[in-house]
């Protein structure tokens, strides 16, 4: 490589790296896309609404299914943590059934599964949940909803966000009538990242828009 072409190689490489860095920064700051609240928002949740959904206070026993951990942060559009935001989370049990009186799925309820949680994120906007991998469930016709977790995040100074989080590598993600309407970027913002196999742990950061 002569001096001129080397200089232009460095310049082009620098441009590509800078563009990539900028794209990553923009990507990291993109607001988490909203999604419908769905028909199964909890109406009679158990009193126990803590971060551990695999057991219910006062009951001896543990939820059926594969235990997973979910960790992440609530951030603003400048990628700064939002502390003390309220995280309202609900999901189907391992069999794909919600703890909701109008869920038509004949799959069994699990009295040891908490089904929902209502907590506040901590210092640095962090949250940690212990739960079970939600089951897939029929949603009418041939539509099968992939495993997902519903979130409603509220914080003064930011727009309320209602969304759904998906799991990486599930083939039902590609045919889901909600997820497949999203852009490629928005889909990737709604799918958690697996960061550990054993115990299975996922990371999911949520970015809120200002009011
Ligand atoms: Fe759902």
Tab-separated table of C-alpha atoms and ligand atoms in Angstrom:
chain	number	residue	atom	x	y	z
A	1	UNK	CA	0.000	0.000	0.000
A	2	UNK	CA	1.541	3.363	-0.966
A	3	UNK	CA	1.380	6.425	1.245
A	4	UNK	CA	-1.632	7.990	-0.514
A	5	UNK	CA	-3.738	4.832	-0.598
A	6	UNK	CA	-2.799	4.067	3.015
A	7	UNK	CA	-3.902	7.543	4.047
A	8	UNK	CA	-7.193	7.145	2.201
A	9	UNK	CA	-7.614	3.645	3.708
A	10	UNK	CA	-7.156	5.096	7.205
A	11	UNK	CA	-9.521	7.961	6.410
A	12	UNK	CA	-12.183	5.596	5.029
A	13	UNK	CA	-11.745	3.175	7.916
A	14	UNK	CA	-12.021	6.034	10.396
A	15	UNK	CA	-15.219	7.173	8.666
A	16	UNK	CA	-16.662	3.652	8.787
A	17	UNK	CA	-15.704	3.172	12.449
A	18	UNK	CA	-17.070	6.612	13.354
A	19	UNK	CA	-20.298	5.905	11.463
A	20	UNK	CA	-20.614	2.547	13.189
A	21	UNK	CA	-20.011	4.129	16.585
A	22	UNK	CA	-22.592	6.806	15.856
A	23	UNK	CA	-25.091	4.203	14.632
A	24	UNK	CA	-24.550	2.191	17.817
A	25	UNK	CA	-25.029	5.278	19.960
A	26	UNK	CA	-28.187	6.210	18.111
A	27	UNK	CA	-29.372	2.627	18.277
A	28	UNK	CA	-28.714	2.448	22.012
A	29	UNK	CA	-30.731	5.608	22.570
A	30	UNK	CA	-33.726	4.685	20.411
A	31	UNK	CA	-36.898	4.583	22.476
A	32	UNK	CA	-38.326	1.139	23.144
A	33	UNK	CA	-41.231	0.620	20.726
A	34	UNK	CA	-44.729	0.501	22.239
A	35	UNK	CA	-47.064	-2.447	21.810
A	36	UNK	CA	-50.702	-3.151	22.611
A	37	UNK	CA	-51.514	-3.861	26.267
A	38	UNK	CA	-53.370	-7.002	25.173
A	39	UNK	CA	-56.463	-8.526	26.807
A	40	UNK	CA	-54.841	-10.036	29.901
A	41	UNK	CA	-53.686	-7.123	32.068
A	42	UNK	CA	-54.030	-8.443	35.650
A	43	UNK	CA	-57.361	-7.743	37.325
A	44	UNK	CA	-56.962	-9.877	40.454
A	45	UNK	CA	-53.206	-10.159	41.048
A	46	UNK	CA	-51.982	-11.843	44.230
A	47	UNK	CA	-50.834	-9.499	47.011
A	48	UNK	CA	-47.297	-10.731	46.419
A	49	UNK	CA	-46.019	-8.569	43.561
A	50	UNK	CA	-42.293	-8.770	44.172
A	51	UNK	CA	-39.454	-9.459	41.739
A	52	UNK	CA	-39.598	-13.237	42.216
A	53	UNK	CA	-42.526	-14.665	40.243
A	54	UNK	CA	-41.580	-18.288	40.872
A	55	UNK	CA	-43.281	-18.409	44.263
A	56	UNK	CA	-46.246	-16.791	45.942
A	57	UNK	CA	-46.071	-15.613	49.571
A	58	UNK	CA	-47.969	-17.907	51.899
A	59	UNK	CA	-47.939	-20.906	49.572
A	60	UNK	CA	-45.584	-23.845	49.775
A	61	UNK	CA	-44.440	-24.697	46.303
A	62	UNK	CA	-42.786	-23.289	43.235
A	63	UNK	CA	-43.988	-22.351	39.774
A	64	UNK	CA	-43.756	-25.000	37.077
A	65	UNK	CA	-41.447	-24.331	34.150
A	66	UNK	CA	-37.950	-23.293	33.317
A	67	UNK	CA	-36.553	-20.677	35.684
A	68	UNK	CA	-35.084	-17.647	33.955
A	69	UNK	CA	-33.589	-14.391	35.152
A	70	UNK	CA	-34.258	-11.059	33.549
A	71	UNK	CA	-32.084	-8.041	34.182
A	72	UNK	CA	-31.883	-4.599	32.656
A	73	UNK	CA	-32.081	-0.871	33.111
A	74	UNK	CA	-34.631	1.858	32.534
A	75	UNK	CA	-32.959	4.660	30.595
A	76	UNK	CA	-33.842	8.031	29.095
A	77	UNK	CA	-33.155	9.059	25.509
A	78	UNK	CA	-29.713	10.339	26.548
A	79	UNK	CA	-28.906	6.872	27.829
A	80	UNK	CA	-28.986	8.059	31.441
A	81	UNK	CA	-30.635	5.854	34.080
A	82	UNK	CA	-34.109	6.677	35.318
A	83	UNK	CA	-34.294	5.735	38.975
A	84	UNK	CA	-37.435	4.676	40.803
A	85	UNK	CA	-39.599	4.181	37.696
A	86	UNK	CA	-42.527	1.812	38.303
A	87	UNK	CA	-42.293	-1.497	36.446
A	88	UNK	CA	-45.561	-3.341	36.000
A	89	UNK	CA	-44.948	-6.746	34.418
A	90	UNK	CA	-47.246	-9.660	33.577
A	91	UNK	CA	-46.930	-12.873	31.607
A	92	UNK	CA	-48.448	-16.276	30.855
A	93	UNK	CA	-47.378	-19.267	32.936
A	94	UNK	CA	-45.255	-22.093	31.526
A	95	UNK	CA	-48.348	-23.660	29.931
A	96	UNK	CA	-49.290	-20.414	28.156
A	97	UNK	CA	-52.146	-19.441	30.493
A	98	UNK	CA	-52.629	-16.026	32.090
A	99	UNK	CA	-53.939	-15.531	35.587
A	100	UNK	CA	-56.899	-13.659	34.108
A	101	UNK	CA	-60.609	-14.527	34.254
A	102	UNK	CA	-61.105	-14.023	30.515
A	103	UNK	CA	-58.190	-16.031	29.196
A	104	UNK	CA	-59.900	-18.624	26.937
A	105	UNK	CA	-56.832	-20.886	26.849
A	106	UNK	CA	-57.813	-24.258	28.420
A	107	UNK	CA	-54.196	-24.768	29.574
A	108	UNK	CA	-53.952	-25.155	33.376
A	109	UNK	CA	-53.422	-22.327	35.850
A	110	UNK	CA	-50.436	-22.616	38.176
A	111	UNK	CA	-51.301	-21.531	41.734
A	112	UNK	CA	-47.613	-21.235	42.552
A	113	UNK	CA	-46.883	-18.804	39.736
A	114	UNK	CA	-47.205	-15.138	40.696
A	115	UNK	CA	-48.076	-14.121	37.117
A	116	UNK	CA	-47.277	-10.436	37.560
A	117	UNK	CA	-45.061	-8.034	39.463
A	118	UNK	CA	-45.124	-4.375	40.384
A	119	UNK	CA	-41.780	-3.028	41.537
A	120	UNK	CA	-39.652	0.083	41.240
A	121	UNK	CA	-36.290	0.055	39.543
A	122	UNK	CA	-33.315	0.788	41.732
A	123	UNK	CA	-30.123	2.812	41.660
A	124	UNK	CA	-28.838	3.167	38.139
A	125	UNK	CA	-32.314	2.331	36.809
A	126	UNK	CA	-31.641	-1.360	37.297
A	127	UNK	CA	-34.157	-4.167	37.646
A	128	UNK	CA	-33.861	-7.916	38.213
A	129	UNK	CA	-36.627	-10.492	37.954
A	130	UNK	CA	-36.685	-14.201	38.611
A	131	UNK	CA	-39.464	-15.857	36.676
A	132	UNK	CA	-40.231	-18.793	34.394
A	133	UNK	CA	-40.076	-18.903	30.605
A	134	UNK	CA	-43.618	-17.971	29.509
A	135	UNK	CA	-45.390	-20.514	27.335
A	136	UNK	CA	-46.592	-19.825	23.824
A	137	UNK	CA	-50.363	-19.635	23.446
A	138	UNK	CA	-53.066	-19.685	20.746
A	139	UNK	CA	-54.359	-16.225	19.807
A	140	UNK	CA	-57.058	-17.069	17.237
A	141	UNK	CA	-56.937	-19.051	13.990
A	142	UNK	CA	-53.451	-20.269	13.217
A	143	UNK	CA	-51.832	-17.467	15.203
A	144	UNK	CA	-49.613	-18.691	18.034
A	145	UNK	CA	-48.109	-15.978	20.193
A	146	UNK	CA	-44.418	-16.505	20.895
A	147	UNK	CA	-43.223	-16.435	24.507
A	148	UNK	CA	-43.240	-12.810	25.666
A	149	UNK	CA	-43.465	-10.629	28.764
A	150	UNK	CA	-45.688	-7.558	28.988
A	151	UNK	CA	-44.390	-4.346	30.548
A	152	UNK	CA	-45.951	-1.071	31.597
A	153	UNK	CA	-43.387	1.486	32.738
A	154	UNK	CA	-44.379	4.738	34.402
A	155	UNK	CA	-42.268	7.616	35.607
A	156	UNK	CA	-42.928	11.310	36.149
A	157	UNK	CA	-41.241	13.256	33.392
A	158	UNK	CA	-41.445	10.438	30.831
A	159	UNK	CA	-44.144	9.070	28.584
A	160	UNK	CA	-45.769	5.910	29.885
A	161	UNK	CA	-44.604	2.915	27.900
A	162	UNK	CA	-46.633	-0.250	27.355
A	163	UNK	CA	-44.713	-2.886	25.445
A	164	UNK	CA	-43.925	-6.572	25.071
A	165	UNK	CA	-40.524	-8.236	25.315
A	166	UNK	CA	-39.631	-11.309	23.271
A	167	UNK	CA	-36.946	-13.980	23.508
A	168	UNK	CA	-34.131	-14.422	20.988
A	169	UNK	CA	-34.121	-17.358	18.605
A	170	UNK	CA	-37.777	-18.355	18.938
A	171	UNK	CA	-39.157	-19.379	15.533
A	172	UNK	CA	-42.618	-18.013	16.448
A	173	UNK	CA	-41.150	-14.493	16.539
A	174	UNK	CA	-41.059	-14.542	12.721
A	175	UNK	CA	-44.758	-15.330	12.295
A	176	UNK	CA	-46.182	-13.315	15.193
A	177	UNK	CA	-48.832	-10.960	13.834
A	178	UNK	CA	-47.689	-8.178	16.185
A	179	UNK	CA	-43.913	-8.501	16.099
A	180	UNK	CA	-43.648	-9.055	12.364
A	181	UNK	CA	-45.252	-5.686	11.584
A	182	UNK	CA	-42.344	-3.904	13.284
A	183	UNK	CA	-39.307	-2.589	11.454
A	184	UNK	CA	-36.112	-4.608	11.698
A	185	UNK	CA	-34.650	-2.105	14.171
A	186	UNK	CA	-37.781	-2.037	16.320
A	187	UNK	CA	-37.932	-5.834	16.384
A	188	UNK	CA	-34.381	-5.967	17.665
A	189	UNK	CA	-35.260	-3.400	20.358
A	190	UNK	CA	-38.083	-5.661	21.554
A	191	UNK	CA	-36.089	-8.902	21.747
A	192	UNK	CA	-34.038	-9.517	24.892
A	193	UNK	CA	-30.419	-10.603	24.732
A	194	UNK	CA	-29.372	-13.905	26.257
A	195	UNK	CA	-26.282	-13.286	28.359
A	196	UNK	CA	-25.926	-16.541	30.293
A	197	UNK	CA	-26.998	-20.149	29.702
A	198	UNK	CA	-27.048	-21.538	33.209
A	199	UNK	CA	-29.065	-20.207	34.885
A	200	UNK	CA	-30.675	-18.821	31.756
A	201	UNK	CA	-30.353	-15.047	32.002
A	202	UNK	CA	-31.599	-12.322	29.665
A	203	UNK	CA	-30.833	-8.643	29.452
A	204	UNK	CA	-33.379	-6.106	28.309
A	205	UNK	CA	-32.901	-2.351	28.530
A	206	UNK	CA	-35.912	-0.088	28.213
A	207	UNK	CA	-35.618	3.462	26.883
A	208	UNK	CA	-38.407	5.945	27.670
A	209	UNK	CA	-39.327	9.087	25.752
A	210	UNK	CA	-39.581	12.432	27.561
A	211	UNK	CA	-43.078	13.821	28.174
B	1	LIG	FE1	-49.520	-11.768	25.991
